[in-house]
Short mmCIF file of C-alpha atoms in Angstrom, two decimals:
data_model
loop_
_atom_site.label_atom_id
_atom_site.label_comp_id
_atom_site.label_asym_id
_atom_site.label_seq_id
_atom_site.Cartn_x
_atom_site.Cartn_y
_atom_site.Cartn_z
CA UNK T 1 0.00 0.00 0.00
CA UNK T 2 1.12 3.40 -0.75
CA UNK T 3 -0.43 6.21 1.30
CA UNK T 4 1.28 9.36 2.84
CA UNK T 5 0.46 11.01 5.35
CA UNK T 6 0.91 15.04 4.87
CA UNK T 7 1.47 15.03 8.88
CA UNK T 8 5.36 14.91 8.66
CA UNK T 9 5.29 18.40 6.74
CA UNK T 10 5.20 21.41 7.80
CA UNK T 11 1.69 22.66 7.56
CA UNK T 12 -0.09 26.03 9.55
CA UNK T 13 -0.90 25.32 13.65
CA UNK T 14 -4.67 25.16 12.81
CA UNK T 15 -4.24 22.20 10.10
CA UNK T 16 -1.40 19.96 12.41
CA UNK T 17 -3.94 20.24 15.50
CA UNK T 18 -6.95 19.11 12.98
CA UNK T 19 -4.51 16.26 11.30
CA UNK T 20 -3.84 14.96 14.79
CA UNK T 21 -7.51 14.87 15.42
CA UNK T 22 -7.95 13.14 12.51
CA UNK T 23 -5.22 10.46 13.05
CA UNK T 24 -6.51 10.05 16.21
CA UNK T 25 -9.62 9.29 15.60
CA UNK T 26 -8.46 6.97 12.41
CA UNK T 27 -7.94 8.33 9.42
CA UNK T 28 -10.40 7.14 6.86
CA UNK T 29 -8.26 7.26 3.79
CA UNK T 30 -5.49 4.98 5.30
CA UNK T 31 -8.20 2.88 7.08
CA UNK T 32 -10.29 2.37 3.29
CA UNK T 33 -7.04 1.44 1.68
CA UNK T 34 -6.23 -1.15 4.57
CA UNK T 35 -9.60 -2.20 4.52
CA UNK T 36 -10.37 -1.75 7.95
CA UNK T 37 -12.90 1.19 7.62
CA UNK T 38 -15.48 0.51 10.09
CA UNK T 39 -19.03 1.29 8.46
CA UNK T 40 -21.45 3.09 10.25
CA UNK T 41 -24.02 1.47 8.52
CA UNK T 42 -23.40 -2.16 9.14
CA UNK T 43 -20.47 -1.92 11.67
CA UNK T 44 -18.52 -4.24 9.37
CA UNK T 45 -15.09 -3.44 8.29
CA UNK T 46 -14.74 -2.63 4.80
CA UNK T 47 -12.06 -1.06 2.20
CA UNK T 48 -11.76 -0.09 -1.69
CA UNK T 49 -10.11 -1.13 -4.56
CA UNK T 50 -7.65 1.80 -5.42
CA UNK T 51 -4.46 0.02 -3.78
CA UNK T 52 -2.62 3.26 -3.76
CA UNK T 53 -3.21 6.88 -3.07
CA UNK T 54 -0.21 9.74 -2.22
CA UNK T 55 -1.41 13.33 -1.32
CA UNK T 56 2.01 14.99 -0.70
CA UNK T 57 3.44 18.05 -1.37
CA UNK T 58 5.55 17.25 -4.13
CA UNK T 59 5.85 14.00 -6.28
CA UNK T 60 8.43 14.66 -8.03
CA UNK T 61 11.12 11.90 -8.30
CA UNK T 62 9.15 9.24 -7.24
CA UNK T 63 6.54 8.69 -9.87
CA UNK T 64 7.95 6.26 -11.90
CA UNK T 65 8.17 3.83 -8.02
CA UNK T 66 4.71 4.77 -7.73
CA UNK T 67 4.04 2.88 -10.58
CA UNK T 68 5.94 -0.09 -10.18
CA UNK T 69 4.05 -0.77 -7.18
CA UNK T 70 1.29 -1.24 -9.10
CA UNK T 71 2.39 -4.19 -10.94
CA UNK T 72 0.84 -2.71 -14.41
CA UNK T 73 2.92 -4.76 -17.19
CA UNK T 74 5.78 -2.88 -19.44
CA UNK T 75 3.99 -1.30 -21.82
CA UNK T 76 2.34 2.06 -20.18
CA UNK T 77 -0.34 3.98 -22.59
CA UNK T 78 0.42 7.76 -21.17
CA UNK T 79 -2.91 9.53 -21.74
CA UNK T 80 -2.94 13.72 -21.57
CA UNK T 81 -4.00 16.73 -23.97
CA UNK T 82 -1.87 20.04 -24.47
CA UNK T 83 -2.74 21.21 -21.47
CA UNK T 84 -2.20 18.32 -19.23
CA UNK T 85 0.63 17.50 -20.82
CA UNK T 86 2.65 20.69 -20.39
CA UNK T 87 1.48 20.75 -16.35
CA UNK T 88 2.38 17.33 -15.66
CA UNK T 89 2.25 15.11 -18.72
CA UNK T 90 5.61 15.58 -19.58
CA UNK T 91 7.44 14.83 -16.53
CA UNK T 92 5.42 11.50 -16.48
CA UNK T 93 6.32 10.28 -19.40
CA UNK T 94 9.87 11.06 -18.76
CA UNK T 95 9.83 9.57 -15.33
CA UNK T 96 7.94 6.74 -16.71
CA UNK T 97 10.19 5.98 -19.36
CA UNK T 98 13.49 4.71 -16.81
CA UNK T 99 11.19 1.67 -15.79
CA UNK T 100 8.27 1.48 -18.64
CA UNK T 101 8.01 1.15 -22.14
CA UNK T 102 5.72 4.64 -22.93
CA UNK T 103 3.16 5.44 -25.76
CA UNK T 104 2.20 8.49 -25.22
CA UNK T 105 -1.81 9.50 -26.36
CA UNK T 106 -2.08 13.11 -26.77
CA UNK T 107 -5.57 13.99 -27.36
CA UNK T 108 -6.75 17.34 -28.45
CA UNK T 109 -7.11 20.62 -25.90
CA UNK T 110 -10.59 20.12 -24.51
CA UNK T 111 -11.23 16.88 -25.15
CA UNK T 112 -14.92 15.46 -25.68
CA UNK T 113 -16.03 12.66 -23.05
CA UNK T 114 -18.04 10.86 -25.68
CA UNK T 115 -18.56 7.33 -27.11
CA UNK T 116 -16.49 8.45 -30.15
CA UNK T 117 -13.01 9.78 -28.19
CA UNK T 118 -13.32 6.47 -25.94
CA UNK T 119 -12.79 4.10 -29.21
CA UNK T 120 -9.96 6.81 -30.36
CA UNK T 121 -8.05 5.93 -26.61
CA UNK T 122 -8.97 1.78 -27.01
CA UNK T 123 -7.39 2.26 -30.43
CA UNK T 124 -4.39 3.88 -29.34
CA UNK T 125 -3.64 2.17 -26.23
CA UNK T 126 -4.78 -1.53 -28.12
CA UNK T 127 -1.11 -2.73 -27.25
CA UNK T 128 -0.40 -1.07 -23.48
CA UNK T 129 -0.99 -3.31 -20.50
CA UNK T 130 -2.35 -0.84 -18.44
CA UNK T 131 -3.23 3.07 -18.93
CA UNK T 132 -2.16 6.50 -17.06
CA UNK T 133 -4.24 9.37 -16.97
CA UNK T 134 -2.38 12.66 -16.65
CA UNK T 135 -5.39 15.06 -16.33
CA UNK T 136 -8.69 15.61 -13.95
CA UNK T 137 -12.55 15.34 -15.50
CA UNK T 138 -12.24 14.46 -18.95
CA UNK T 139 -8.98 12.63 -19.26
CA UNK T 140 -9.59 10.16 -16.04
CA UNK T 141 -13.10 9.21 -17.38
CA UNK T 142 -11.60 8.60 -20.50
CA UNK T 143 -8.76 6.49 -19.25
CA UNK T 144 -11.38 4.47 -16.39
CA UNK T 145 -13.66 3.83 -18.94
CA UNK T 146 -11.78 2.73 -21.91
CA UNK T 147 -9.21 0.85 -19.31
CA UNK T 148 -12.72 -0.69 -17.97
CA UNK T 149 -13.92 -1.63 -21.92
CA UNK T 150 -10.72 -3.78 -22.78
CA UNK T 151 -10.08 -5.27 -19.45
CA UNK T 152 -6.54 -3.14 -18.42
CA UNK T 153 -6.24 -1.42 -14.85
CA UNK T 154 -5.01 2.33 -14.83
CA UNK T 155 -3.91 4.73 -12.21
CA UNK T 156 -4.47 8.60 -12.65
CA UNK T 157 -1.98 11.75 -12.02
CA UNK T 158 -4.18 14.77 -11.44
CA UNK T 159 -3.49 18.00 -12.81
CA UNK T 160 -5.88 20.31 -11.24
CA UNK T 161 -8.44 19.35 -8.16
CA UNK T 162 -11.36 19.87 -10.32
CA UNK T 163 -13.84 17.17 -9.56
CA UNK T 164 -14.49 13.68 -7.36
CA UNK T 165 -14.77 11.70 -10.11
CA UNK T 166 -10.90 10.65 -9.34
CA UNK T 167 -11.36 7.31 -7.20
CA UNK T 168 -15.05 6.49 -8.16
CA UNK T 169 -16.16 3.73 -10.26
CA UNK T 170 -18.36 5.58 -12.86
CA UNK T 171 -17.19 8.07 -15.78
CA UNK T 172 -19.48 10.43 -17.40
CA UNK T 173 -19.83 9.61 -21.30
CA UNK T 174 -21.89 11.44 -23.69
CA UNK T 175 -23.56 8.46 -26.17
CA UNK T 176 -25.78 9.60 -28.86
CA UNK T 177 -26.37 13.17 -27.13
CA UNK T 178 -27.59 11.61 -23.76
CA UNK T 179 -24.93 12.45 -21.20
CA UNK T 180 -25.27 9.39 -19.12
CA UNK T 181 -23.18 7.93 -15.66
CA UNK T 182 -21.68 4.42 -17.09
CA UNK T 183 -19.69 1.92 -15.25
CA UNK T 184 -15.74 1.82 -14.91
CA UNK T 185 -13.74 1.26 -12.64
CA UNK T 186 -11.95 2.55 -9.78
CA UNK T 187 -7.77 3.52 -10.39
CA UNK T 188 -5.53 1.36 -9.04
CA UNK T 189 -3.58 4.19 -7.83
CA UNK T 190 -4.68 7.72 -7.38
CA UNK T 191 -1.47 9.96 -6.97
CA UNK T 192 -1.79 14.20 -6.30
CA UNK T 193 1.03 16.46 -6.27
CA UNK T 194 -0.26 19.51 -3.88
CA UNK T 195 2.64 21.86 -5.54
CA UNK T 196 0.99 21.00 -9.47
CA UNK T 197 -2.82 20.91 -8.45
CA UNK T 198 -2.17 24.61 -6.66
CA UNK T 199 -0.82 25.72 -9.90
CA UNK T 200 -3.89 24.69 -11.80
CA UNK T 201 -6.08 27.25 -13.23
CA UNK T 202 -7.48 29.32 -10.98
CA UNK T 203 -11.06 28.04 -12.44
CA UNK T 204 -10.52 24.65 -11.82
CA UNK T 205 -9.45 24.51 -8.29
CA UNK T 206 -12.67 26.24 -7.68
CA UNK T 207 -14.51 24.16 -10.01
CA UNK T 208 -13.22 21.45 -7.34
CA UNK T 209 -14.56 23.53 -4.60
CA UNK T 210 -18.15 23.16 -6.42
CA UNK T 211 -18.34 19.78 -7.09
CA UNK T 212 -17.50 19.36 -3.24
CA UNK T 213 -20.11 21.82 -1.86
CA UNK T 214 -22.86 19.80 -3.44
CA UNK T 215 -22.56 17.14 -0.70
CA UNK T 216 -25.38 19.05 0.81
CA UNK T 217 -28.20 19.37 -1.76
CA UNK T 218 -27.21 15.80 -2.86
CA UNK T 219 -27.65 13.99 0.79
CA UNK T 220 -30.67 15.87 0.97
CA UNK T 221 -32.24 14.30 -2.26
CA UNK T 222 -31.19 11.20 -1.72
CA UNK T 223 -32.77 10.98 1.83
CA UNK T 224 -35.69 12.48 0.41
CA UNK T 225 -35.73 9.67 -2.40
CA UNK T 226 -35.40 6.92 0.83
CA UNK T 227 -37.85 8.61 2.76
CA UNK T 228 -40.48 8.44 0.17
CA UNK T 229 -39.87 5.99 -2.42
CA UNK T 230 -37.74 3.49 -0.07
CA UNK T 231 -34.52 3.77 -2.26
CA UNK T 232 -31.46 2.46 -0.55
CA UNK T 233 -29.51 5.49 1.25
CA UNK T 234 -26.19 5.11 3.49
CA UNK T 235 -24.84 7.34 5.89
CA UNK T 236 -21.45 5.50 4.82
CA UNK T 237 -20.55 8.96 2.05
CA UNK T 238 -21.39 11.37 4.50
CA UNK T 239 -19.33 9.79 7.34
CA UNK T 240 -16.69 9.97 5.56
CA UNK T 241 -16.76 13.45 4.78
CA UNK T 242 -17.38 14.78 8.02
CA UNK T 243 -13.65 15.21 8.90
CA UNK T 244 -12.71 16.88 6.17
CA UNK T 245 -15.34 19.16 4.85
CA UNK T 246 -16.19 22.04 7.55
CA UNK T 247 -12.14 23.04 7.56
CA UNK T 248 -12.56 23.41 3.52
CA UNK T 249 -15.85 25.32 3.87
CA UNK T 250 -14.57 27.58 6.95
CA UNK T 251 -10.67 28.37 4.96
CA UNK T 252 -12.23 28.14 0.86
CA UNK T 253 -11.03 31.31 0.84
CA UNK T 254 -7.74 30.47 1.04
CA UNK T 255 -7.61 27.82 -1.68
CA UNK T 256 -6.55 30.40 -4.35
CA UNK T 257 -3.41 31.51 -2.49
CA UNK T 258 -1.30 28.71 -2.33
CA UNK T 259 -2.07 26.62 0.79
CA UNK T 260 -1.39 23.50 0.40
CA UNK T 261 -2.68 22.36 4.05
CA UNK T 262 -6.16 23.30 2.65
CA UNK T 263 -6.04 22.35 -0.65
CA UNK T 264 -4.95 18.79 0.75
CA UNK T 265 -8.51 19.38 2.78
CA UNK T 266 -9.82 19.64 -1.03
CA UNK T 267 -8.41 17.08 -2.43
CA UNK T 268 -9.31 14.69 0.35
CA UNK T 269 -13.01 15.63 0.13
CA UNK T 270 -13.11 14.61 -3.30
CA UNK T 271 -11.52 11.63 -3.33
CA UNK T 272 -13.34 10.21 -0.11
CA UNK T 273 -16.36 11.69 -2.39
CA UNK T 274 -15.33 9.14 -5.02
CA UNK T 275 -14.50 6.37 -2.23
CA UNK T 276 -18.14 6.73 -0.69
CA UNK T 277 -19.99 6.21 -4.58
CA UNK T 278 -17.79 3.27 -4.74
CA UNK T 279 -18.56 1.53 -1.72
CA UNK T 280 -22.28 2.53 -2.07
CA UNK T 281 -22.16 1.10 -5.81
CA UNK T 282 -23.74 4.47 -7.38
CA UNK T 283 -23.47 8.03 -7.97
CA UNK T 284 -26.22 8.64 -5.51
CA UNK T 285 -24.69 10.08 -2.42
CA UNK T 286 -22.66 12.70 -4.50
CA UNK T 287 -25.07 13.52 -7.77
CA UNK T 288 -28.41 14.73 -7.74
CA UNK T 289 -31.00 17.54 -8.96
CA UNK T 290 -28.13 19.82 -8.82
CA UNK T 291 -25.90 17.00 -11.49
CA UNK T 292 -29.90 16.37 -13.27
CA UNK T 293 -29.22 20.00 -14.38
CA UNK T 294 -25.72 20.22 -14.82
CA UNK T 295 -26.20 17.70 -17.22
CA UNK T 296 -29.20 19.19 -19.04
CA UNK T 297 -26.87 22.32 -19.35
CA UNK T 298 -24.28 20.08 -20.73
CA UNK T 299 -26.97 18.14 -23.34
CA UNK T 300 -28.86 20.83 -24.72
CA UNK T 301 -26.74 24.37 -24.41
CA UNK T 302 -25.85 26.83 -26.64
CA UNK T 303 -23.26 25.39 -29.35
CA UNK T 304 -21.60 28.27 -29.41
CA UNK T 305 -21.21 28.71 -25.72
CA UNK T 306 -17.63 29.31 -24.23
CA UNK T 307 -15.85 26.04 -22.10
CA UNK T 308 -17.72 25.80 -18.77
CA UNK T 309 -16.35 23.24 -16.22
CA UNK T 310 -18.48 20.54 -14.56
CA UNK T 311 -17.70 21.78 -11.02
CA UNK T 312 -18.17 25.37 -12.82
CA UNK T 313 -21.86 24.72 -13.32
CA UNK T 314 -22.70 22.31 -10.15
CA UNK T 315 -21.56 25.65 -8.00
CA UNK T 316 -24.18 27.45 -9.60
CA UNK T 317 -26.93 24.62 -9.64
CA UNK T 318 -26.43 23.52 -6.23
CA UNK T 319 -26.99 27.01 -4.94
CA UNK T 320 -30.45 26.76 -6.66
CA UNK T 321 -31.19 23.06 -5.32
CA UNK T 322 -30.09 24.88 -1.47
CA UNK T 323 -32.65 27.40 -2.61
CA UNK T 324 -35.58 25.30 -3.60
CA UNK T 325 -34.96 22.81 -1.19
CA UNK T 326 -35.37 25.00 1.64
CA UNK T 327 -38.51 26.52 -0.82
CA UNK T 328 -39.65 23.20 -0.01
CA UNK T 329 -39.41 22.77 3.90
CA UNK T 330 -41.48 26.48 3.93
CA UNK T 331 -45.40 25.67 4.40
CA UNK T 332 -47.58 22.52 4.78
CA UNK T 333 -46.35 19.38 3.47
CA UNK T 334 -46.43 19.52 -0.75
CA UNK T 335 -49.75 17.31 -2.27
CA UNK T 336 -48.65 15.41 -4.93
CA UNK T 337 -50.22 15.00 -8.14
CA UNK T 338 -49.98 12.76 -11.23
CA UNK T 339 -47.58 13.46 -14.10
CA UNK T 340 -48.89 13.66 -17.17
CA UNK T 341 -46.09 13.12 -19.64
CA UNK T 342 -46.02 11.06 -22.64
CA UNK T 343 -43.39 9.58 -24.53
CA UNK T 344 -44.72 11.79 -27.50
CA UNK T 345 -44.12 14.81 -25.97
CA UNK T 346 -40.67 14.04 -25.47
CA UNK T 347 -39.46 13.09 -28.77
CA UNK T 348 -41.34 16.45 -29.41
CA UNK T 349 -39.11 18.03 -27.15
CA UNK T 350 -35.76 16.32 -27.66
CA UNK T 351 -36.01 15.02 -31.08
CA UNK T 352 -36.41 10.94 -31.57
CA UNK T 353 -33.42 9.19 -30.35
CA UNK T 354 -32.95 11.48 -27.36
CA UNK T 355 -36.57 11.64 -26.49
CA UNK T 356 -36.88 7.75 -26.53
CA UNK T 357 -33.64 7.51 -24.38
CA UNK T 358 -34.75 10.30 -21.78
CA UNK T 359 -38.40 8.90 -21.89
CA UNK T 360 -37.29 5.39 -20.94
CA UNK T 361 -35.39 6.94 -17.82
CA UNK T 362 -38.50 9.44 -16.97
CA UNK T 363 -41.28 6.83 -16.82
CA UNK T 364 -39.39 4.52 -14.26
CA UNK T 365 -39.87 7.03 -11.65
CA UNK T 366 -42.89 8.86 -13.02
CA UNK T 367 -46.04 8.94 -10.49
CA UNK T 368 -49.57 7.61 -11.51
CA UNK T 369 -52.41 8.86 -10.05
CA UNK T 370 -52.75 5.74 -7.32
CA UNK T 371 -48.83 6.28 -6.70
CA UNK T 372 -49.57 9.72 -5.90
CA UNK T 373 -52.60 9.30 -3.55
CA UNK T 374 -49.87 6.73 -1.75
CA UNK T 375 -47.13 9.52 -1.59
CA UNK T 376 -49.68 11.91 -0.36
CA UNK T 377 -50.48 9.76 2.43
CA UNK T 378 -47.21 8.87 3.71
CA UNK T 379 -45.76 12.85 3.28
CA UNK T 380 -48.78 13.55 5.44
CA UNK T 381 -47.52 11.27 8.09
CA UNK T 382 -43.86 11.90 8.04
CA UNK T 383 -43.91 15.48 6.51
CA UNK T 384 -42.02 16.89 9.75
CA UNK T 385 -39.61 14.29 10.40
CA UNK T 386 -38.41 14.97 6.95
CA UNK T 387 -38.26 18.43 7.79
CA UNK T 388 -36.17 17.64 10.96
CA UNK T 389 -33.39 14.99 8.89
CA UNK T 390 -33.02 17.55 6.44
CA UNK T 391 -32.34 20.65 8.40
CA UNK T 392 -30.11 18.35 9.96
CA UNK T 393 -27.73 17.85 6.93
CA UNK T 394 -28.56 20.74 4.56
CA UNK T 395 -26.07 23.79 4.11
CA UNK T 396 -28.34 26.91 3.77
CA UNK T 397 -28.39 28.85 0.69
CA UNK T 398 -26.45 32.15 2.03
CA UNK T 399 -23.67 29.76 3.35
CA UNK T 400 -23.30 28.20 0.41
CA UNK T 401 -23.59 31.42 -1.45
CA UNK T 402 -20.76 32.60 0.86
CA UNK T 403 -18.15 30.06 1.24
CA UNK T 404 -18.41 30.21 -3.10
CA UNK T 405 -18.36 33.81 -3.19
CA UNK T 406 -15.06 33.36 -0.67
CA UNK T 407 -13.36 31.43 -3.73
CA UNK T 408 -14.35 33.70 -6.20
CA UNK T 409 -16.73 30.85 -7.60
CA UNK T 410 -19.35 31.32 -10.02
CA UNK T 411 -22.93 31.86 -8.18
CA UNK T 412 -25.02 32.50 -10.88
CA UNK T 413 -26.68 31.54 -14.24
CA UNK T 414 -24.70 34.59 -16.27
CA UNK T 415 -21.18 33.63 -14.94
CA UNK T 416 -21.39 30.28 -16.11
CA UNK T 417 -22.55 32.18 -19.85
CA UNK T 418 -25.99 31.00 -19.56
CA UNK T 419 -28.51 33.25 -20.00
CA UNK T 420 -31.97 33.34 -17.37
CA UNK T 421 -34.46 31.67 -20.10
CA UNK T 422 -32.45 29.10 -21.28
CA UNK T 423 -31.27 28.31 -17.38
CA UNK T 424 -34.57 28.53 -16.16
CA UNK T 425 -35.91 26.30 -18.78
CA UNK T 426 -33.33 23.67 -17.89
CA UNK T 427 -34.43 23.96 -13.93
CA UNK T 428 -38.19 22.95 -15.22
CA UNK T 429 -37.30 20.04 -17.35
CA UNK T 430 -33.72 18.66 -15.94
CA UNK T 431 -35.77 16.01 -13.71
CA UNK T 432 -37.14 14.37 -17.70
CA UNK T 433 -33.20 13.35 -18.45
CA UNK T 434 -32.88 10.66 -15.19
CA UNK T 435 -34.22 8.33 -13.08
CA UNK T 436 -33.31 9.99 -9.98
CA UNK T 437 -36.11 11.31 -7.57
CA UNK T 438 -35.06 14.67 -6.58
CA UNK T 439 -36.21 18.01 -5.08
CA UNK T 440 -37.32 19.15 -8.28
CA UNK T 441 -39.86 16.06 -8.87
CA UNK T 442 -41.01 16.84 -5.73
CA UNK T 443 -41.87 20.26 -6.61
CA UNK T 444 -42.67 19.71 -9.97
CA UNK T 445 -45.39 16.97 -9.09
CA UNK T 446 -46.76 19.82 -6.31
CA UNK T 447 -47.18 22.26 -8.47
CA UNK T 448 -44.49 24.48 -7.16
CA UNK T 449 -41.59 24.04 -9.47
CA UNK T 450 -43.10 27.31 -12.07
CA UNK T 451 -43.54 29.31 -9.48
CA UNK T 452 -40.20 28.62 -7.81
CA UNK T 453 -37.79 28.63 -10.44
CA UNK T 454 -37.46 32.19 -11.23
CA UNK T 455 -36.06 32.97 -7.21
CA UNK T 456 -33.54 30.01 -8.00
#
């Protein structure tokens, strides 16, 4: 096993005395990786399949033993674009190349996560034994998933702290226009050099910072989803979290400066992100209305619109799933009422092939009248204990507003080059693309969504 500790470094006073905490209490990166995590769930130990993980300061010198460890084969398919390349990519392959035979895959600046680019990285890497990513988003789902296709492991270098996507076991592929969540697998090893990811665009450190604030909007939906529809939920994701995420709230400010000690607090949150929707077997605990929308942005924007990252647009949309999820707790319990959707109006909508694929996802979860009468009478029972879990876990709206505004995050619609129509529209009709019961079915099938959406 390769883990490090960042303890034997010199971090501020206020990030040794919460390390030590931490350690004292058991670490639940080193205890996952030595599969001794106990699980608050089931009280049974458990661990994950990534056999290695380094968060340090600096890698440098000791990638190429990194790999080694892994036990990948000789032949090493190095995969980066321009940008990657020039912020770590390089140094990889060089390192790589004293102990591995390399073929580097260079794939063009913004690369598309699609069915196509997949078969371009099984075609180039058709004669490695295993793959590296250099890169964050694109590039490791790219690497997981074509690795996952063709049967070779792969290990990732990140580049920027962008997303929690890193140790999971899903990557995000667009096929035939439907953005969809598709198995993978997790890396074997999962290395971070602090000193490269707090070089990273300024935008994608604090794209990190909003795919990691959306652990609040997300728990919510999901225990809404349990609490009403008996979907499985674990307090496993959130557990694991807890150490971690109030020192990156309370000190996001400071993730733009340089400090490693909290950037390490980033990059932990996402990849114990990714180790809780790999235990749990789904992208449940960490992707709900606010990814629904995301991905609607993603499917059906502007073609012309300028490059937007993923965590980029979940800052935004979680701050309007905080919004109508407290919308939601306000009042007497919602009265739910049937949907009336057809699988004609959504090829209408969509055109055919998309409209058939959304449709197919939409009427798994869609309520009929006699599901709705049964809905009504169990949120008329339970209504306020709902209220009470949720309070419980949710981040309001104005801290979530804050701690982004700290970063210099995007907050709304406009910064993310969306205008208020188009976004708007998207907040109405997101819930159509997945079956995932959210917040915004909820208020949809109450008759509140309309009237909601333009204070979101």
């Amino acid at each position: 096993m390769t883990y490090h500790l960042a303890s034997r470094f010199g971090w501020p006073q206020w990030g040794r005395m919460q390390l030590e905490r931490s350690v004292a209490e058991a670490d639940p990166l080193e205890a996952l990786l030595d599969g001794r995590y106990r699980d608050p769930d089931t009280g049974a130990s458990i661990g994950v399949k990534t056999r290695a993980l380094a968060i340090e300061p600096s890698l440098a010198g000791s990638e190429a033993e990194l790999v080694v460890r892994l036990g990948f084969g000789r032949t090493l398919a190095v995969l980066s674009d321009p940008d990657t390349h020039a912020a770590l990519g390089a140094r990889i392959e060089r390192a790589l190349a004293s102990r591995f035979t390399v073929e580097p895959i260079l794939l063009p600046r913004t690369p598309e996560p699609d069915a196509e680019t997949v078969e371009r990285v099984r075609a180039a890497s058709a004669s490695a034994d295993s793959l590296i990513a250099v890169g964050s988003g694109t590039i490791n789902d790219l690497a997981k998933y074509a690795g996952a296709l063709d049967g070779k492991p792969y290990a990732v270098f990140a580049t920027a702290p962008s997303m929690n996507g890193f140790t999971s076991l899903t990557a995000s592929i667009t096929v035939d226009g439907h953005k969809k969540t598709l198995p993978a697998q997790a890396p074997a090893g999962a290395f971070f050099d602090l000193e490269v990811l707090a070089a990273a665009p300024a935008r994608l450190i604090r794209a990190g910072l909003g795919d990691s604030i959306c652990r609040a909007t997300a728990q919510w939906d999901w225990l809404l989803s349990h609490r009403l529809l008996g979907t499985p939920y674990r307090e496993l994701p959130f557990a694991l979290l807890a150490g971690d995420e109030p020192d990156l709230i309370a000190h996001a400010g400071d993730l733009l400066g340089g400090d490693l000690e909290v950037m390490r607090r980033l990059v932990r949150t996402l990849v114990l992100s990714g180790f809780g929707t790999a235990i749990v077997g789904s992208s449940a605990p960490a992707s709900q209305g606010e990814h629904l929308v995301s991905h609607y942005l993603d499917m059906l924007g502007p073609a012309d619109r300028p490059i937007v990252f993923h965590g980029e647009q979940i800052a935004v949309t979680t701050l309007s799933m905080a919004r109508l999820q407290e919308a939601m707790l306000e009042g007497p319990p919602p009265v739910l009422t049937a949907d009336s959707a057809s699988e004609n109006e959504f090829i209408t909508r969509y055109g055919y092939h998309l409209g058939q694929s959304t449709w197919t996802e939409f009427a798994e979860k869609g309520l009929s009248a006699e599901r709705a009468d049964e809905l009504n009478h169990a949120i008329a029972a339970n209504w306020q204990n709902f209220v009470a879990e949720a309070s419980k876990i949710a981040l309001s709206s104005a801290r979530i507003h804050a701690v982004l505004t700290a970063a210099g995050a995007p907050t709304t619609p406009e910064e993310i080059h969306l205008d208020r129509p188009f976004y708007e529209h998207a907040l109405t009709h997101a819930r159509e693309i997945r079956n995932r019961y959210t917040v915004l079915d909820l208020a949809a099938a109450s008759g509140r969504l309309a009237g909601l959406v333009p204070r979101l």
